[in-house]
Coordinates of C-alpha atoms in Angstrom, one line a residue:
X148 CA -7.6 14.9 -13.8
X149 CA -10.9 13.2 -14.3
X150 CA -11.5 9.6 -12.2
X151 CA -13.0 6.8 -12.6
X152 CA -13.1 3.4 -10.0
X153 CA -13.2 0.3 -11.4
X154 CA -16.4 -1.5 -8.9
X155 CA -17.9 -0.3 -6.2
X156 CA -15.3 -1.9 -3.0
X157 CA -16.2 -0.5 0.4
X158 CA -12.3 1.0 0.8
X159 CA -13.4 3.3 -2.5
X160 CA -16.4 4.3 -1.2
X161 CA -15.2 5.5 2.3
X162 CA -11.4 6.1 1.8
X163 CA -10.4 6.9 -1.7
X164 CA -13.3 8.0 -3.5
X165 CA -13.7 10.9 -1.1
X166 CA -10.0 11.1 -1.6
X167 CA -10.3 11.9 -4.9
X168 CA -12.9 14.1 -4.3
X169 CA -11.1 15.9 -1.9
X170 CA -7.7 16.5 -3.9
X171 CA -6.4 19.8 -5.6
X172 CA -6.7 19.3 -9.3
X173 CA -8.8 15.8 -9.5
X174 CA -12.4 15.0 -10.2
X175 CA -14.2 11.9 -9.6
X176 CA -16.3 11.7 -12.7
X177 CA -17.1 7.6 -13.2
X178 CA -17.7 4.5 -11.8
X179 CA -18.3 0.7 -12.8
X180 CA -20.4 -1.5 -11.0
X181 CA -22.8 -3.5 -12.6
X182 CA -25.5 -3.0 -9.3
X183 CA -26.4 0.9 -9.6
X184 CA -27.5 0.5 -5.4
X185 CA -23.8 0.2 -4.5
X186 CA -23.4 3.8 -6.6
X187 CA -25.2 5.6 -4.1
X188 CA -22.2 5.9 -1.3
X189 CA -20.6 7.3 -3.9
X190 CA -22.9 10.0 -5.3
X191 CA -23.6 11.1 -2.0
X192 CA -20.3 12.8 -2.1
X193 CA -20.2 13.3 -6.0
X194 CA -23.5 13.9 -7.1
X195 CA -22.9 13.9 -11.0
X196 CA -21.1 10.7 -11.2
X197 CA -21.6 8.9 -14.0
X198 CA -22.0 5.1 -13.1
X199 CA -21.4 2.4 -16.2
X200 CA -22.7 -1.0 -15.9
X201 CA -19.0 -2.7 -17.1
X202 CA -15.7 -2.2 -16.2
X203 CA -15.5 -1.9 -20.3
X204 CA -17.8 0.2 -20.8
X205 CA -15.9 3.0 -18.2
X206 CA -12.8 2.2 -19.7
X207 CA -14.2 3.4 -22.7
X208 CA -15.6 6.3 -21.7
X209 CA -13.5 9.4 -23.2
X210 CA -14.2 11.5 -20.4
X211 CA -12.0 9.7 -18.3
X212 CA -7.9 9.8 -17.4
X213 CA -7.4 7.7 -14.9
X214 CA -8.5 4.8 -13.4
X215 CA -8.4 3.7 -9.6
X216 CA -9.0 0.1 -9.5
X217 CA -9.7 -1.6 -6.1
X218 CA -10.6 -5.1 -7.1
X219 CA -9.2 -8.5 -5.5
X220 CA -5.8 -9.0 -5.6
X221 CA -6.1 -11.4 -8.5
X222 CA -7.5 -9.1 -10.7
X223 CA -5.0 -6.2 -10.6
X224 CA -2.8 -7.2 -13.4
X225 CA -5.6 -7.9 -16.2
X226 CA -7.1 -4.7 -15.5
X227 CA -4.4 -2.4 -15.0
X228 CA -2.8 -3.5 -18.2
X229 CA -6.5 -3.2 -20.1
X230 CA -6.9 0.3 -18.7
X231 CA -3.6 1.1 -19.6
X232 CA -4.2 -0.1 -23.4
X233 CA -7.2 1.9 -23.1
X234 CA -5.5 5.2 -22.5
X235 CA -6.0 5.4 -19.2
X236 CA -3.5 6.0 -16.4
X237 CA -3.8 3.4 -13.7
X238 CA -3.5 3.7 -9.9
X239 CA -3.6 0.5 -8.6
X240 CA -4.6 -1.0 -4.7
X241 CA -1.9 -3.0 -3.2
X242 CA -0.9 -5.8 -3.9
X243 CA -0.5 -4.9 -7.5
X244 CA 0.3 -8.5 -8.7
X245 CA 0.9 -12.0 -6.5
X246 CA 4.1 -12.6 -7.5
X247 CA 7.2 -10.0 -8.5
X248 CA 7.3 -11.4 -12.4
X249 CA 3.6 -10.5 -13.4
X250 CA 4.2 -6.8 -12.4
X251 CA 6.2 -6.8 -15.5
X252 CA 3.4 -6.8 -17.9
X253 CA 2.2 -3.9 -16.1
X254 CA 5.8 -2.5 -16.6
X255 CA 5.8 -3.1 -20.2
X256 CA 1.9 -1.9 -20.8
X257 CA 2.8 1.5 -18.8
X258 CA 6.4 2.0 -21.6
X259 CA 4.0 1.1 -24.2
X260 CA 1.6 3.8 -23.3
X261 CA 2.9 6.8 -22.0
X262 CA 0.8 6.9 -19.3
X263 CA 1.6 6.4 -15.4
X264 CA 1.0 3.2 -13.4
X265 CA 1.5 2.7 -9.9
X266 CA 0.3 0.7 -6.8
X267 CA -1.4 2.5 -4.3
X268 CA 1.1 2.6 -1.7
X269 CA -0.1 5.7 0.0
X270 CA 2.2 5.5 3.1
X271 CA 5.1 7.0 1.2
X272 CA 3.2 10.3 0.6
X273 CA 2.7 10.5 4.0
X274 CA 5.4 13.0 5.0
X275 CA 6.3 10.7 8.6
X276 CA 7.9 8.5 5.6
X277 CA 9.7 11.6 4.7
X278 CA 11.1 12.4 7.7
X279 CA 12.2 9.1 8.8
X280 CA 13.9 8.4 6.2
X281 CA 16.0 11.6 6.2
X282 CA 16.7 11.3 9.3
X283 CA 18.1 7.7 8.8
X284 CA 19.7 8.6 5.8
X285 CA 21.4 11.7 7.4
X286 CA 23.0 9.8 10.4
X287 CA 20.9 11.1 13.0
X288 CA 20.7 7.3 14.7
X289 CA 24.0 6.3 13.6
X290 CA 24.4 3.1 11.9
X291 CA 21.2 1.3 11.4
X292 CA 21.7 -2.3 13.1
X293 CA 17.8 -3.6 13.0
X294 CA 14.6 -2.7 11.9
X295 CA 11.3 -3.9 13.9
X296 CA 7.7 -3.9 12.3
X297 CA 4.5 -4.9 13.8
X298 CA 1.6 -5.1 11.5
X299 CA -2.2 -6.9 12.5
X300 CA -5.9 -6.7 13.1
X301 CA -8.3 -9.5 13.7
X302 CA -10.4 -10.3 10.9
X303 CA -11.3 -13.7 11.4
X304 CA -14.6 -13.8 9.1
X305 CA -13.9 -16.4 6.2
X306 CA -16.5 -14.5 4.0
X307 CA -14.1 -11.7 3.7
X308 CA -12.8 -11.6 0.4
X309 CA -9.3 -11.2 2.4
X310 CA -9.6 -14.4 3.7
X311 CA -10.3 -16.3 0.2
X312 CA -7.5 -17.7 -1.4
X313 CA -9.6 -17.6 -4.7
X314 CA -8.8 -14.1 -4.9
X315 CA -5.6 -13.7 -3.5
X316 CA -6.3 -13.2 0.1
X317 CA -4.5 -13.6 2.9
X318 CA -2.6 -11.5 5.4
X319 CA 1.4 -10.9 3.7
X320 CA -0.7 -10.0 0.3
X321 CA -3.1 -7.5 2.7
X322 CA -0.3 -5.6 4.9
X323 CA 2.9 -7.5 4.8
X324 CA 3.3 -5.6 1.6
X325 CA 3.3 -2.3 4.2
X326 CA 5.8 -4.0 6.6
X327 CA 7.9 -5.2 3.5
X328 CA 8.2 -2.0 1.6
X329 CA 8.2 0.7 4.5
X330 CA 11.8 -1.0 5.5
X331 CA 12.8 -0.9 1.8
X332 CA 11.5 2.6 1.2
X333 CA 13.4 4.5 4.7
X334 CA 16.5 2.5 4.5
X335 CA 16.7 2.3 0.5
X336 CA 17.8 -1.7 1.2
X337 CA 17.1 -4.6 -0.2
X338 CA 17.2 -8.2 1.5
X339 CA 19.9 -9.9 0.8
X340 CA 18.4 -12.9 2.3
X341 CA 14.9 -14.5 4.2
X342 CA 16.7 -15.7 7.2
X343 CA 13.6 -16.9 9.2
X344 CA 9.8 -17.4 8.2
X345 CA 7.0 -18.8 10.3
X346 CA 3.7 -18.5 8.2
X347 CA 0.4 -20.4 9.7
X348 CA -2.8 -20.8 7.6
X349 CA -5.9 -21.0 7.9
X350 CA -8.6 -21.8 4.9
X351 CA -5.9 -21.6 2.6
X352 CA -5.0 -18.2 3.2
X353 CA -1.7 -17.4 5.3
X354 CA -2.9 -15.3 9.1
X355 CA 0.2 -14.7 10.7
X356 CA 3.4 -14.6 9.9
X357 CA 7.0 -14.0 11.7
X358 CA 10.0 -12.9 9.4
X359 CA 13.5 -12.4 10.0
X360 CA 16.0 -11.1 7.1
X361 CA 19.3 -10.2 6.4
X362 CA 19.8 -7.0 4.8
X363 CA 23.4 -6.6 4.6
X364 CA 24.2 -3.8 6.9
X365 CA 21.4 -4.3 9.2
X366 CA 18.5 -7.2 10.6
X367 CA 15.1 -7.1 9.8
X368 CA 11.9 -8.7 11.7
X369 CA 8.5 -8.4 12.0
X370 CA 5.3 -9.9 13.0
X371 CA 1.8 -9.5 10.3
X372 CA -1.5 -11.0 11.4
X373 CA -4.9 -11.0 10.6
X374 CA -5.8 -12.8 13.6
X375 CA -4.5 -10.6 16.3
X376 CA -5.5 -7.5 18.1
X377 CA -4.8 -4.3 15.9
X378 CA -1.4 -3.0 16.4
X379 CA 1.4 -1.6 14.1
X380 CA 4.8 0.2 14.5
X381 CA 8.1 0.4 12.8
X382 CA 11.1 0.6 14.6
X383 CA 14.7 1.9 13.0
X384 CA 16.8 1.0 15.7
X385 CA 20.7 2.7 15.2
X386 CA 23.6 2.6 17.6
X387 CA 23.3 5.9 18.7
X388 CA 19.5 6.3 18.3
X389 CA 16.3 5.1 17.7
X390 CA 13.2 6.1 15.3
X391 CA 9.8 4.8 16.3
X392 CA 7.0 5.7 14.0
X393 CA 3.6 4.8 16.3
X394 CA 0.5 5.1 13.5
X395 CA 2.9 4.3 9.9
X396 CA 0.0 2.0 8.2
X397 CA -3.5 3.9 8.9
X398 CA -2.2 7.3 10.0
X399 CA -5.3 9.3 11.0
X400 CA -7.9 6.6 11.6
X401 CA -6.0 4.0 13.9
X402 CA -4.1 7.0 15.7
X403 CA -2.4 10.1 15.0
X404 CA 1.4 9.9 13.4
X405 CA 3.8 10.8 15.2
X406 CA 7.9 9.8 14.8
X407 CA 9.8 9.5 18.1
X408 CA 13.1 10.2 17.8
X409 CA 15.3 9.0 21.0
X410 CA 18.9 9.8 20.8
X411 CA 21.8 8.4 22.9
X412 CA 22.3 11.4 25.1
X413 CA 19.3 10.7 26.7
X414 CA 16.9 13.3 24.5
X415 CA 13.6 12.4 22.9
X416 CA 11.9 14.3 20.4
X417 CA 7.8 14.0 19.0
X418 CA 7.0 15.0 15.6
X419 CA 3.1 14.8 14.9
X420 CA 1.1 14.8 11.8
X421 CA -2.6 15.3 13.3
X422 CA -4.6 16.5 10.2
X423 CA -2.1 14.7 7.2
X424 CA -4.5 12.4 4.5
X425 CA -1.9 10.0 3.0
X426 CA -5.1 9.4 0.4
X427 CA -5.5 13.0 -0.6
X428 CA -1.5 13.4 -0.8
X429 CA -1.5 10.2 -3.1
X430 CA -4.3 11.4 -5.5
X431 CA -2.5 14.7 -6.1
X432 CA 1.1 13.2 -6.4
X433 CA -0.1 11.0 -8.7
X434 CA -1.9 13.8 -10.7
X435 CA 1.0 16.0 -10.9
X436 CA 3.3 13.0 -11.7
X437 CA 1.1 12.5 -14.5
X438 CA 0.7 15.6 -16.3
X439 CA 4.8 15.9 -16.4
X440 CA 5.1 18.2 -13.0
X441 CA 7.2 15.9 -11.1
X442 CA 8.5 12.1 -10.5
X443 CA 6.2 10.1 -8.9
X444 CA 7.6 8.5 -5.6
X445 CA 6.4 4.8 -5.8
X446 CA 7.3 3.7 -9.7
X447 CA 6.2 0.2 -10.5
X448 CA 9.9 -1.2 -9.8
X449 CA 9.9 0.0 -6.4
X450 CA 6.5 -2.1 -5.7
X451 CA 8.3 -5.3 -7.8
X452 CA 11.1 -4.8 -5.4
X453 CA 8.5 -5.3 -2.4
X454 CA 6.8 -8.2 -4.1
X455 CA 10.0 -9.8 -4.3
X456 CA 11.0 -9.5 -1.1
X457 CA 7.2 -11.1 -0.8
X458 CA 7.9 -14.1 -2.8
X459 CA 10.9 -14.8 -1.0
X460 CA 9.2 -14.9 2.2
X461 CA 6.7 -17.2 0.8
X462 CA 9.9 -19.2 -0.1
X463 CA 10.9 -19.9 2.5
X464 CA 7.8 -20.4 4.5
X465 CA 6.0 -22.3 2.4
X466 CA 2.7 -21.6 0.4
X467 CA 0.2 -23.6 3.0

């Protein structure tokens, strides 16, 4: 599968461009930017990239099947469905669209097509995902009673485009969408109801947040921040044992993945994943997905279901 990146973002250049790079069966062949000195972290690693001065002028390059497009937040939808309706299948960064209801012109683009769409939620290719959830699934912890995520970093510069609210910024649109969707993704739940949400703002974009939720069967809280010191776990607490994944969000840069497993009869177990790139398995799901080999495991309905959940925190919490 032959690559192209829709402008030159920082992420691209050092995580998934190399990603890309990196996977079994994918080429990175293109790249838009219209400033040709922000092509040279990328050519470093692919030396015969070809770099197009539009984001049009890659979409029309025939040499090209899919697109990875890591723009701001508000610009996900228009060019996802434009690279879609140029033949082109799309891979997406997080969050694919601001609120659940505009992901479904990038549903009805991707039916009209043919082609494959997601959001890149790279987490669940990360085989700690796996695990956890079969091991919730299975009954190893017993009933689930709560879930507990913890997701921040302090980023407090207002330059950032994640702190402008022109483009979407803001911390629930950054991460929450990782605190949201892991729960959804290990438990296969969906909130029955936003119990609880504390959101502060700052500049217009939301910085922390602390959310409760019903789920039915089980409670649901968590903490996200983009002005705190850098921390993140997810907790599936049973009542005959609990799963603690330590590194979930940036396995392999922030620390090493590893899923505790502590069981009632006083045992603990340590699963590690020291050398796993949730990029590189991404790219290469996504490739075979494509070309018929397989399902892909985050469709475009699992990410609305996450948005959702998103707009009903920002229901209840207010939009600043």
């Amino acid at each position: 599968m032959r690559w192209g990146i829709l402008g030159a973002a920082n992420f691209a250049m050092t995580q998934m461009g190399p990603a890309i790079h990196a996977a079994k069966g994918a080429e990175l062949v293109a790249l838009a930017t219209s400033d040709p000195a922000k092509a040279t972290g990328f050519s470093d690693f692919a030396p015969g990239l070809r770099v197009h001065d539009s984001y049009d002028a890659l979409l029309a390059d025939p040499d090209v099947d899919a697109v990875y497009v890591p723009l701001p937040n508000h610009l996900h939808v228009e060019w996802s469905v434009k690279a879609l309706q140029a033949g082109k299948h799309v891979l997406c960064e997080k969050p694919i669209a601001l609120h659940a209801d505009e992901i479904d012109r990038v549903i009805a683009a991707r039916d009209a097509s043919g082609l494959l769409a997601a959001e890149a939620f790279m987490i669940v290719h990360h085989p700690q995902f796996a695990r956890a959830r079969d091991l919730l699934q299975g009954g190893t912890i017993g009933q689930l009673r709560h879930v507990e995520v913890v997701f921040t970093y302090n980023n407090p510069d207002r330059a950032n485009i994640r702190n402008r609210p022109e483009t979407g910024g803001g911390g629930l649109p950054d991460i929450g969408v990782y605190a949201f969707g892991a729960a959804r993704f290990v438990t296969g739940a969906e909130p029955v109801a936003i119990t609880h949400a504390r959101i502060d703002y700052e500049n217009g974009v939301d910085v922390f947040a602390q959310v409760a939720a019903d789920f039915g069967d089980f409670t649901y809280g968590a903490v996200v921040s983009t002005r705190m010191q850098s921390a993140q776990a997810v907790r599936f607490h049973g009542d005959t044992g609990i799963i603690t994944l330590t590194c979930p969000f940036n396995a392999g840069w922030a620390d090493q993945a590893e899923l505790v497993l502590d069981l009632g009869d006083n045992t603990r177990t340590v699963e590690r994943w020291p050398a796993v790139n949730h990029y590189v398995l991404q790219v290469e799901a996504f490739g075979r997905a494509a070309a018929g080999g397989e399902a892909y495991g985050c469709l475009l309905e699992f990410s609305r279901g996450t948005q959702t959940m998103m707009d009903m925190v920002f229901a209840k919490g207010g939009r600043g």
